[in-house]
XYZ file of C-alpha atoms in Angstrom:
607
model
C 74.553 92.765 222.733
C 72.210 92.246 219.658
C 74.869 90.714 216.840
C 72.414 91.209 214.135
C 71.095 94.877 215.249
C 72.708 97.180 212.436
C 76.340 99.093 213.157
C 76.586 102.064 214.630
C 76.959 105.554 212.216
C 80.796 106.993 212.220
C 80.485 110.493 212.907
C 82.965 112.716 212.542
C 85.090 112.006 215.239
C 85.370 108.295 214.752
C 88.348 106.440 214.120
C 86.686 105.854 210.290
C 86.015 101.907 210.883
C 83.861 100.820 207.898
C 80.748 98.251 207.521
C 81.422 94.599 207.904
C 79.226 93.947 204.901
C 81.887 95.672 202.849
C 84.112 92.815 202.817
C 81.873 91.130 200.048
C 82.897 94.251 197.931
C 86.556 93.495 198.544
C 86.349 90.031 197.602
C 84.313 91.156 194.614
C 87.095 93.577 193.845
C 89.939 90.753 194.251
C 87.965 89.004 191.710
C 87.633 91.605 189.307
C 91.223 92.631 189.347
C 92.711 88.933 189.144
C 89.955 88.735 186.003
C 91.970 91.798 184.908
C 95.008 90.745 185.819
C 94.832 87.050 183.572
C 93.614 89.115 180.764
C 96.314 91.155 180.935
C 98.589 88.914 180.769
C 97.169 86.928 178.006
C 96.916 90.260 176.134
C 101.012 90.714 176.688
C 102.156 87.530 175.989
C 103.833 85.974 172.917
C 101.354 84.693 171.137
C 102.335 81.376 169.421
C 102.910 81.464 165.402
C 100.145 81.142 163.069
C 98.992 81.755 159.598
C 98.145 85.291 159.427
C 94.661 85.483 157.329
C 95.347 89.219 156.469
C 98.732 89.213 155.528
C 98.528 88.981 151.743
C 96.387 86.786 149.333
C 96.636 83.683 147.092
C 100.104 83.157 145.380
C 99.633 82.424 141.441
C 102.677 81.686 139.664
C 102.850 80.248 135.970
C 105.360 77.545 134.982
C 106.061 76.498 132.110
C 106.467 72.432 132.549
C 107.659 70.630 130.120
C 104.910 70.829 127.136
C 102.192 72.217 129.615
C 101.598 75.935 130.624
C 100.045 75.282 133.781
C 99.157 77.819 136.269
C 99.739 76.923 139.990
C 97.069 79.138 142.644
C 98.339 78.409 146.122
C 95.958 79.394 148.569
C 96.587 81.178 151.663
C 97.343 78.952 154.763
C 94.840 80.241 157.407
C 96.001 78.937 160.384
C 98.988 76.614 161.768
C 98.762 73.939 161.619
C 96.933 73.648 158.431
C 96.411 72.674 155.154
C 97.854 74.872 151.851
C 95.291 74.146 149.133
C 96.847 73.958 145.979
C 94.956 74.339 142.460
C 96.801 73.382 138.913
C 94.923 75.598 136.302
C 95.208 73.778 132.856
C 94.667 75.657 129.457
C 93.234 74.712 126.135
C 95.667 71.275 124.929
C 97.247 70.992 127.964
C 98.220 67.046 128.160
C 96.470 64.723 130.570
C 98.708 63.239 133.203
C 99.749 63.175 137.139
C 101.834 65.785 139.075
C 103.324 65.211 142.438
C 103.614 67.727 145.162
C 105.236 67.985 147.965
C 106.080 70.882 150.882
C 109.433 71.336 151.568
C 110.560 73.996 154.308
C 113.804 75.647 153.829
C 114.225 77.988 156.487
C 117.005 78.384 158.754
C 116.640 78.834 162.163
C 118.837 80.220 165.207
C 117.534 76.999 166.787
C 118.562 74.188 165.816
C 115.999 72.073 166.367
C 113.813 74.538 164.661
C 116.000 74.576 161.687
C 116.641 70.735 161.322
C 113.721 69.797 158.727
C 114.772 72.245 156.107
C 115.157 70.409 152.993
C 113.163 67.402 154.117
C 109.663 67.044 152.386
C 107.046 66.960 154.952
C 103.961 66.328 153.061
C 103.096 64.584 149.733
C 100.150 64.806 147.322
C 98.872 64.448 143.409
C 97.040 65.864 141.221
C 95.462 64.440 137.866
C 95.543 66.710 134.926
C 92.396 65.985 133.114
C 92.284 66.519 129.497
C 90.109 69.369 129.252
C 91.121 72.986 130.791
C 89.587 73.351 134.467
C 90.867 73.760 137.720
C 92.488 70.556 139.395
C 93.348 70.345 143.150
C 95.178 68.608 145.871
C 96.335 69.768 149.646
C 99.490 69.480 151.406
C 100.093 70.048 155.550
C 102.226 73.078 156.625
C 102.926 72.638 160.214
C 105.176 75.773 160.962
C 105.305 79.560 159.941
C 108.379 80.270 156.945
C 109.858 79.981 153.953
C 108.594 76.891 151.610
C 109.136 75.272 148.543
C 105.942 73.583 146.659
C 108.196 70.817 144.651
C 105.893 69.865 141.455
C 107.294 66.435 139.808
C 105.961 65.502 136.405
C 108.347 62.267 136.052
C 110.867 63.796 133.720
C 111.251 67.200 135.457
C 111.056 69.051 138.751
C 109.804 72.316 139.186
C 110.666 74.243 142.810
C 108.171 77.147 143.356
C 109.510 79.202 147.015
C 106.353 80.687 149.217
C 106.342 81.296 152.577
C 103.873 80.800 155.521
C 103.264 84.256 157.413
C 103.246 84.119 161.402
C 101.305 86.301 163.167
C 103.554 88.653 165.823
C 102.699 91.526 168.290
C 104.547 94.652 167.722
C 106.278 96.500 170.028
C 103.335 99.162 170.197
C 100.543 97.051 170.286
C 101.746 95.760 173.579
C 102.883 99.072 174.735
C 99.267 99.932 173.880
C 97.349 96.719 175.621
C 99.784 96.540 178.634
C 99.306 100.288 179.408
C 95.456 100.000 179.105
C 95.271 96.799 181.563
C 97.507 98.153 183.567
C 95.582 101.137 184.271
C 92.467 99.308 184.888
C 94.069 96.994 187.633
C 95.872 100.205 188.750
C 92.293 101.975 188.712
C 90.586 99.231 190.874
C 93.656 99.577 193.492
C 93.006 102.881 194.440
C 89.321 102.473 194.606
C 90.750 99.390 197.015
C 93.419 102.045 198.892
C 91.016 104.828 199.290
C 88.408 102.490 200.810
C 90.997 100.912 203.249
C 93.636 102.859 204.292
C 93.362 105.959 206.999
C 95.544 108.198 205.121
C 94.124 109.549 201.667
C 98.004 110.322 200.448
C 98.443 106.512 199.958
C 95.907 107.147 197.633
C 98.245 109.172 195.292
C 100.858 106.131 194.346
C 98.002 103.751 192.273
C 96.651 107.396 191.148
C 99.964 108.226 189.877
C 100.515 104.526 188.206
C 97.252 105.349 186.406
C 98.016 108.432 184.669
C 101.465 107.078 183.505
C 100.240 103.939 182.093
C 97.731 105.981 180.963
C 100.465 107.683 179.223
C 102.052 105.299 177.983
C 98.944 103.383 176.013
C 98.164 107.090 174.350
C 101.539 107.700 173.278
C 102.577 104.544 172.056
C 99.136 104.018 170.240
C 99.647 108.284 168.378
C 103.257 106.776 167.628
C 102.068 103.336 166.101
C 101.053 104.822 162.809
C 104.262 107.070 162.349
C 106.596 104.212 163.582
C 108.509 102.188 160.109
C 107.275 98.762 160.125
C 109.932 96.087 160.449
C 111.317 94.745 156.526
C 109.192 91.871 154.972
C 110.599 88.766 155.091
C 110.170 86.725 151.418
C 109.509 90.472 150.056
C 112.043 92.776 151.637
C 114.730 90.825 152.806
C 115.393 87.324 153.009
C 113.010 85.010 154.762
C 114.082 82.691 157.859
C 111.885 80.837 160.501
C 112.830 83.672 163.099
C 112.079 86.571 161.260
C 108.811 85.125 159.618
C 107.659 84.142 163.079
C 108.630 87.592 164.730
C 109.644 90.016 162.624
C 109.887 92.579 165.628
C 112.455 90.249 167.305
C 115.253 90.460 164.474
C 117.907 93.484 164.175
C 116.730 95.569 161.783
C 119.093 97.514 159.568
C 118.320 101.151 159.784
C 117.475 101.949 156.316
C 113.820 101.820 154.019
C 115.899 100.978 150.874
C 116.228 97.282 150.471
C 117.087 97.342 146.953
C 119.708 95.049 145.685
C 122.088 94.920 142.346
C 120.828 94.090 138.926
C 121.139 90.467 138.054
C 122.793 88.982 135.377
C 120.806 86.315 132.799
C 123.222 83.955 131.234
C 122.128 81.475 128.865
C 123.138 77.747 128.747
C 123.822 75.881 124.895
C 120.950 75.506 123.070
C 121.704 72.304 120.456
C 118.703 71.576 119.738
C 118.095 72.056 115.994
C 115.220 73.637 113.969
C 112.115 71.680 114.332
C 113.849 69.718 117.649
C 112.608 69.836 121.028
C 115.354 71.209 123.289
C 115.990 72.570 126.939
C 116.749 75.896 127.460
C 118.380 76.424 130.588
C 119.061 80.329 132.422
C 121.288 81.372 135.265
C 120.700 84.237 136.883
C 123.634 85.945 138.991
C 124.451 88.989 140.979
C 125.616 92.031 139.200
C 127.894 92.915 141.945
C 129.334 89.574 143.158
C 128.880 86.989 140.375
C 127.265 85.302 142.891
C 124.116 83.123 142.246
C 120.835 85.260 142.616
C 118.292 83.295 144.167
C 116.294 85.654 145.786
C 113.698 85.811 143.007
C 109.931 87.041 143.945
C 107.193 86.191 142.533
C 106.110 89.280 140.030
C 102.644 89.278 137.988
C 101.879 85.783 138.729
C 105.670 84.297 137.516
C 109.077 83.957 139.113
C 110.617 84.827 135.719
C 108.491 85.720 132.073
C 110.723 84.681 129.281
C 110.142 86.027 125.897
C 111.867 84.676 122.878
C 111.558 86.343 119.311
C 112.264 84.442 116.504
C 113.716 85.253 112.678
C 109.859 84.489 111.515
C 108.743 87.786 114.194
C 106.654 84.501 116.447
C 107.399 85.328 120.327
C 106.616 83.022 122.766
C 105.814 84.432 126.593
C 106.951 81.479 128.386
C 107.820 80.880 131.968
C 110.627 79.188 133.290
C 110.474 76.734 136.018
C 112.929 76.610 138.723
C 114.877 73.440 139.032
C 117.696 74.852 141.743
C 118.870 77.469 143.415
C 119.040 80.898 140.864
C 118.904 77.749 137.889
C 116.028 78.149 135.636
C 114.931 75.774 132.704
C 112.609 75.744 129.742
C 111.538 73.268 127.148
C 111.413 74.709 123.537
C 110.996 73.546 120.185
C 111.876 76.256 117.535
C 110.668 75.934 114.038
C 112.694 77.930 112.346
C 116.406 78.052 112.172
C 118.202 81.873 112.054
C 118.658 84.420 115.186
C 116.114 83.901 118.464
C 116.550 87.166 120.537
C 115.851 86.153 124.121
C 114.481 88.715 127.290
C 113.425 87.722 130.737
C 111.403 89.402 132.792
C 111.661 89.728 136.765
C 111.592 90.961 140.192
C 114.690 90.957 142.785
C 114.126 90.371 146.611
C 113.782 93.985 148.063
C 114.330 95.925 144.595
C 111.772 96.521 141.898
C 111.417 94.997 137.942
C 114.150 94.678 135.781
C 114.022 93.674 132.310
C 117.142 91.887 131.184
C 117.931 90.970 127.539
C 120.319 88.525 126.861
C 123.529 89.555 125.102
C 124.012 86.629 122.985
C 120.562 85.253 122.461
C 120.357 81.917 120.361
C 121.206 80.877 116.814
C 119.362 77.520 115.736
C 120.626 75.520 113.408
C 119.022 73.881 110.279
C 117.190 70.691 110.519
C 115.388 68.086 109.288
C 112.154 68.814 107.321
C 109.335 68.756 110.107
C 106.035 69.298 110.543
C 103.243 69.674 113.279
C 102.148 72.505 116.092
C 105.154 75.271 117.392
C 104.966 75.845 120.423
C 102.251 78.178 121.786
C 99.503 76.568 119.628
C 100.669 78.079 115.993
C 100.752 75.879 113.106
C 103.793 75.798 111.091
C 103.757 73.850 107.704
C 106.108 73.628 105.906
C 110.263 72.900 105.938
C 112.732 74.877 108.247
C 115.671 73.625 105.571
C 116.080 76.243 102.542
C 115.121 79.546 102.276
C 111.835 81.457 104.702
C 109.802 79.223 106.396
C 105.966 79.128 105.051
C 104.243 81.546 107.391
C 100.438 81.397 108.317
C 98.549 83.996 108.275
C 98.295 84.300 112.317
C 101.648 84.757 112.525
C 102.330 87.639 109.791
C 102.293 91.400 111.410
C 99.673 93.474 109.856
C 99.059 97.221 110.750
C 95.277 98.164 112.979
C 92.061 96.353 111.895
C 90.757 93.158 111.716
C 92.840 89.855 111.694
C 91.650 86.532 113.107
C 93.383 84.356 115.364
C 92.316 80.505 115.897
C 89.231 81.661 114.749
C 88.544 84.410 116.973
C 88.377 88.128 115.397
C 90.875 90.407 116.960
C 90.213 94.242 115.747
C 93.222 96.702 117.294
C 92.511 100.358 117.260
C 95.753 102.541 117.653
C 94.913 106.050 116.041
C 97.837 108.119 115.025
C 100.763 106.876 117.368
C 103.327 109.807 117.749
C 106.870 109.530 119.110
C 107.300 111.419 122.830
C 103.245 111.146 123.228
C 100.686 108.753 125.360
C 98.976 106.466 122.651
C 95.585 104.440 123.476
C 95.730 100.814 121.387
C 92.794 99.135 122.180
C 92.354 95.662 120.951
C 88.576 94.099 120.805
C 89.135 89.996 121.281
C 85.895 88.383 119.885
C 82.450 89.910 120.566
C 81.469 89.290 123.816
C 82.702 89.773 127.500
C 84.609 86.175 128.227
C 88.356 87.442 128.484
C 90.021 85.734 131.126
C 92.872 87.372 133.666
C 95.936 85.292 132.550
C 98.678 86.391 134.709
C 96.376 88.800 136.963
C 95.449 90.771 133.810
C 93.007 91.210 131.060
C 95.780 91.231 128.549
C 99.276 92.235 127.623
C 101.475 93.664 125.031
C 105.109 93.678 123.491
C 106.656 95.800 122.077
C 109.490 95.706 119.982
C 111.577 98.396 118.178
C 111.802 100.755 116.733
C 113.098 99.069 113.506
C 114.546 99.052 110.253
C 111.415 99.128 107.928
C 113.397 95.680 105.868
C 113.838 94.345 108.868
C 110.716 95.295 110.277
C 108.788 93.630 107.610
C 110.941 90.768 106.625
C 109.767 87.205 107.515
C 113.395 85.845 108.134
C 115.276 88.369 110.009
C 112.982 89.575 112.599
C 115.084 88.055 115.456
C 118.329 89.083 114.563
C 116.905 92.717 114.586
C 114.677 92.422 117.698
C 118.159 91.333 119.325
C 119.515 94.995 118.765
C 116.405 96.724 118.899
C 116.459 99.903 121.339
C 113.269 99.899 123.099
C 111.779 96.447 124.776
C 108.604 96.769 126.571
C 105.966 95.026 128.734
C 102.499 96.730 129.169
C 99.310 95.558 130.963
C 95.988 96.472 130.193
C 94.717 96.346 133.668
C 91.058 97.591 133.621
C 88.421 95.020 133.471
C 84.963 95.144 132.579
C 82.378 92.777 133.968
C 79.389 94.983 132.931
C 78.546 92.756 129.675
C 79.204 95.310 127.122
C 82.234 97.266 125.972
C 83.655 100.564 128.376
C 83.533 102.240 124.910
C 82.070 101.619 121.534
C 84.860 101.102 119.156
C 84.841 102.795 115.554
C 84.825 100.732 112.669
C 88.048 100.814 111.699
C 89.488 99.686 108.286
C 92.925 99.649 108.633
C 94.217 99.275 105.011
C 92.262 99.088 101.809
C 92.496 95.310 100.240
C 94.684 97.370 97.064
C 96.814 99.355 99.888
C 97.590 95.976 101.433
C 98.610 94.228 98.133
C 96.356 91.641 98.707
C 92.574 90.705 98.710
C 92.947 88.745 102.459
C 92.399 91.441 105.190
C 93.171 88.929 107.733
C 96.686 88.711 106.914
C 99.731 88.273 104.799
C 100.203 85.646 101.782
C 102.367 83.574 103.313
C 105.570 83.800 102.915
C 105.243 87.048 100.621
C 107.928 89.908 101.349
C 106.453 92.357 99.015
C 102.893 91.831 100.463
C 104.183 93.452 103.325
C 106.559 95.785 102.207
C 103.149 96.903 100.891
C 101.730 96.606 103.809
C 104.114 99.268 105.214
C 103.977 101.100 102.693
C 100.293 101.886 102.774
C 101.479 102.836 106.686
C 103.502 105.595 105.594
C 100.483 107.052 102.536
C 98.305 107.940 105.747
C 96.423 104.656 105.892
C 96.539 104.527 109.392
C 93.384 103.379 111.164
C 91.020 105.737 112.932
C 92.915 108.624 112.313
C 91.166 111.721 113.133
C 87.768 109.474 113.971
C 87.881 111.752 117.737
C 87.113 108.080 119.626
C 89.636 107.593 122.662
C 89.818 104.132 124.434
C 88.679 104.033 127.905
C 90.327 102.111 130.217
C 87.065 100.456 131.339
C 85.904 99.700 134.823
C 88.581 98.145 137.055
C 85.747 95.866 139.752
C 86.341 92.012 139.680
C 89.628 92.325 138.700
C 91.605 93.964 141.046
C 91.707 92.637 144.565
C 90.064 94.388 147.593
C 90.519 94.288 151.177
C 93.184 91.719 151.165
C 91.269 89.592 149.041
C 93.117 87.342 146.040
C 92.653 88.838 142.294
C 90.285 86.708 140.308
C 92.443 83.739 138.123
C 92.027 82.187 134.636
C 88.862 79.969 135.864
C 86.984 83.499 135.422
C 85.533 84.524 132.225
C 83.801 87.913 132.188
C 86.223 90.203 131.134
C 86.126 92.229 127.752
C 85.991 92.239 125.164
C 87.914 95.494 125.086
C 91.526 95.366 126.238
C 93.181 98.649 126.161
C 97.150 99.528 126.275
C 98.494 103.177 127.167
C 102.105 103.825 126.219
C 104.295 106.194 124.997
C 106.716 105.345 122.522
C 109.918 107.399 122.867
C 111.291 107.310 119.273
C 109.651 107.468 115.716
C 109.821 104.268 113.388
C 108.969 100.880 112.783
C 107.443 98.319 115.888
C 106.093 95.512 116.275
C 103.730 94.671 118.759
C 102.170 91.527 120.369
C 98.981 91.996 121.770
C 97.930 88.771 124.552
C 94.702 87.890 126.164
C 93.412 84.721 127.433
C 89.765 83.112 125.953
C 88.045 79.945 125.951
C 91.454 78.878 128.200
C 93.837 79.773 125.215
C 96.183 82.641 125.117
C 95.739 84.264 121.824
C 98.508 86.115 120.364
C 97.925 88.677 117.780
C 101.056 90.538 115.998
C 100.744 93.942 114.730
C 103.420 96.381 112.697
C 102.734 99.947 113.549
C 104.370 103.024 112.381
C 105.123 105.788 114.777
C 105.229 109.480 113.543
C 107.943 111.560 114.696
C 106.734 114.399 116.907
C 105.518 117.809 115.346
C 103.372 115.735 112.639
C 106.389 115.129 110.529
C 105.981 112.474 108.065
């Protein structure tokens, strides 16, 4: 018999024996499905922890070290292990000098290997502050995915900033949706296998059936996916540990979408410092339920906490406290003046949204020696704290819309007609040309204060003691930004007060010192001397690209200057009277602050 003469047909009577060459098929088909098979598997499996590159940006938090106002950019940790790239951003007189970093994890762990590092440091770097503003860097290795603590050391005081590491986890329908897929492809390749072997076609119907079902099951869980409650986020939602952070899918999940907690508490520590005296201000901050320390703080518009301190002259300082320990906070102040400092903080809670808390006490600083030299946040205070007001500068003396100049830069606020219950436009133009720069994540800010007695409202020495008992405090962001080159709107001119309305010939700003100047002042408020009244011009909010982030990406920081000059502020203010306002903005790596007294109507027009 010829071996190589070609096999016989099967007719239709034969026993259904198939080709000898189709055994190179079946091994082809082994090899495809064990291909399948490992990919599958791979698919399925728990993938090992790593940075995950989508899951949020760059961390910027401000702190408030010492003398310097530093602002600390952490950069997202791309993959595990890795390096976390940190950046110190310096402003305008920050001092020269060294920090030291280090990483510190501080997660627990149900394993207790896992869990034995916390609280060692694991890494160790410095960074030289130059003397001029700019960006200054150093890196430190993160080896594991959860909660951290970036320890900054300036050799008289240590700053803890908590960040965690995201891991990267499958969720239950992702695998639902891969294993179903694979397994329907291996399933799909055995019944080609069956139907091609086998003598009886039912056989056939068992891989069929596996098809369809994980078939199924990839379909559903896939149309479910999007409807399904993702699991609570740890560092934002509820408290961060290694376990969570590396799986978040693995952990119990309480069935609930609210994980709001209590207010907090914000109790101050003595203050002896006197006037003219550098002192430390230190903050606790505890649970309004238990009395238990709060130290589940989150990082909100680029600060654990914003502190703002009014003082009997009307100066505020925006300051951020730095946090030493667990819900302890700490701040270095030197307070010119002595009288009534009325003291807020600013803040976000673990799983709950922002609270403003004003303290109930505030501070009263005593008299001092005679003293001289810079206040802290760059104004210039001459003159002696002991015996009657304090010598004001211009700068710091509120003055109703127009022009006023601060450290030599023109700052012109528009507010036409502000009227109690209704949304007013205040749009303040900071020099002449588009080189704002995002301090805190946005073009600027503004406090408000109020409403007030008009004495009080106007008086250089008891500004604090009425801020302290003032209904309304408020925190508003101008968040548009416009990186066009030229204004989102043209502004009027604006003359706010006539030189004889404002008792003065200086339109930039008070005498110093002089009550009556701006009693006048307020007065010419109340005769209709409001600016742009009637002019028709509303502030535009001006385009919002550069600023915000997009696509996961990190918002742009102080190094950017292209914002501006425009910075405009909606808000309603809920009651007629007296306020004062602060309106902040970052240029030329300085934070300019320019206060403002503003009369709101009552509603209706009445005067």
């Amino acid at each position: 018999m010829n071996d190589n003469a070609p096999p016989t047909s099967v007719g239709s009577g034969s026993t259904g024996r198939i080709h000898p060459g189709t055994s190179c098929a079946a091994r082809v088909v082994r090899v495809v499905a064990a291909v399948l098979c490992a990919l599958g598997l791979s698919a399925v499996a728990a993938s090992p922890a790593r940075a995950d590159p989508t899951a949020g940006g760059d961390l910027q938090v401000a702190q408030t070290l010492g003398d310097r106002d530093l602002t600390f950019m952490l950069r997202r940790v791309t993959g595990l292990p890795g390096p976390l790239h940190v950046d110190v951003l310096t402003h305008r007189g920050t001092a020269a000098g060294t920090l030291r970093l280090g990483a510190v994890p501080t997660g627990v762990s149900a394993d207790r290997a896992e869990g034995s590092s916390a609280g060692t440091t694991t890494s160790r770097a410095s960074v030289r502050l130059g003397g001029t503003p700019g960006s200054y860097g150093a890196a430190l290795d993160i080896d594991r995915a959860g909660p951290w603590e970036l320890v900054v050391d300036d050799g008289s005081r240590t700053a803890r900033i908590p960040f965690v590491v995201p891991g990267q986890a499958t969720s239950p329908p992702e695998l639902a949706v891969f294993g179903g897929f694979v397994t329907a492809g291996v399933l799909i390749l055995v019944t080609l296998f069956v139907a091609v072997r086998v003598r009886r076609g039912a056989w056939v119907l068992l891989p069929a059936g596996g098809v369809v079902a994980a078939l199924a099951v990839a379909v559903t869980a896939a149309l479910l996916s999007a409807s399904l409650p993702p699991p609570p986020q740890p560092g934002g939602q509820v408290d961060a540990t290694n376990d969570n952070v590396t799986d978040p899918y693995a952990v119990v999940r309480p069935v609930t979408n609210d994980y709001s907690r209590p207010p907090v508490s914000l109790e101050l520590g003595s203050y002896p410092a006197k006037a003219g005296e550098r002192g430390t201000l230190r903050l606790s901050v505890t649970d309004g339920a238990t009395g238990l320390p709060a130290d589940d703080l989150v990082v909100h518009d680029g600060a654990l906490m914003h502190l703002l301190v009014i003082g009997p002259t009307g100066e505020l300082w925006h300051l951020h406290p730095i946090r030493t320990a667990p819900a302890t906070y700490e701040v270095r102040l030197r307070l010119p003046a002595a009288g009534h400092y009325a003291v807020s903080a600013e803040f976000a809670r673990l799983g709950g949204g922002v609270q403003q808390v004003r303290s109930a006490t505030g501070l009263t600083v005593a008299d001092g020696p005679e003293h001289n030299g810079p206040a802290r946040g760059g104004s210039s205070h001459n003159g002696s704290a002991r015996g009657g007001a304090p010598a004001l500068p211009a700068e710091l003396t509120p003055q109703g819309p127009g022009t006023r100049t601060i450290e030599g830069v023109p700052v012109r606020l528009s507010a036409p007609s502000p009227t109690a219950g209704e949304a007013s436009t205040l749009t303040a133009r900071i020099g002449d040309t588009p080189t704002l720069q995002p301090w805190l994540g946005m073009v600027g800010h503004m406090i408000v204060v109020g409403p007030l007695d008009k004495a009080d409202a106007t008086s250089p020495t008891r500004m604090g003691q009425a801020a302290q008992g003032a209904p309304v405090w408020a925190h508003a962001h101008s968040m548009g930004g416009d990186m066009s080159g030229h204004s989102a709107h043209d502004m009027p001119a604006a003359p706010a007060y006539d030189a004889d309305a404002m008792g003065h010939g200086d339109a930039g700003g008070m005498e110093h010192g002089n009550a009556d100047a701006m009693d006048g002042n307020a007065d010419a408020m109340e005769d209709g001397h409001e600016t742009g009244k009637g002019d028709g011009h509303g502030a535009g909010t001006g385009s919002m690209s550069g600023l915000m982030p997009l696509n996961g990406d990190s918002p742009a920081d102080d190094t950017v200057a292209a914002y501006g000059p425009d910075a405009s502020f909606v808000y309603t203010f809920s009651r007629p009277g007296y306020y004062r306002v602060w309106i902040q903005a970052e240029r030329d790596s300085a934070v300019l602050t320019a206060p403002y007294l503003l009369r709101v109507s009552p509603a209706g027009g009445a005067r």
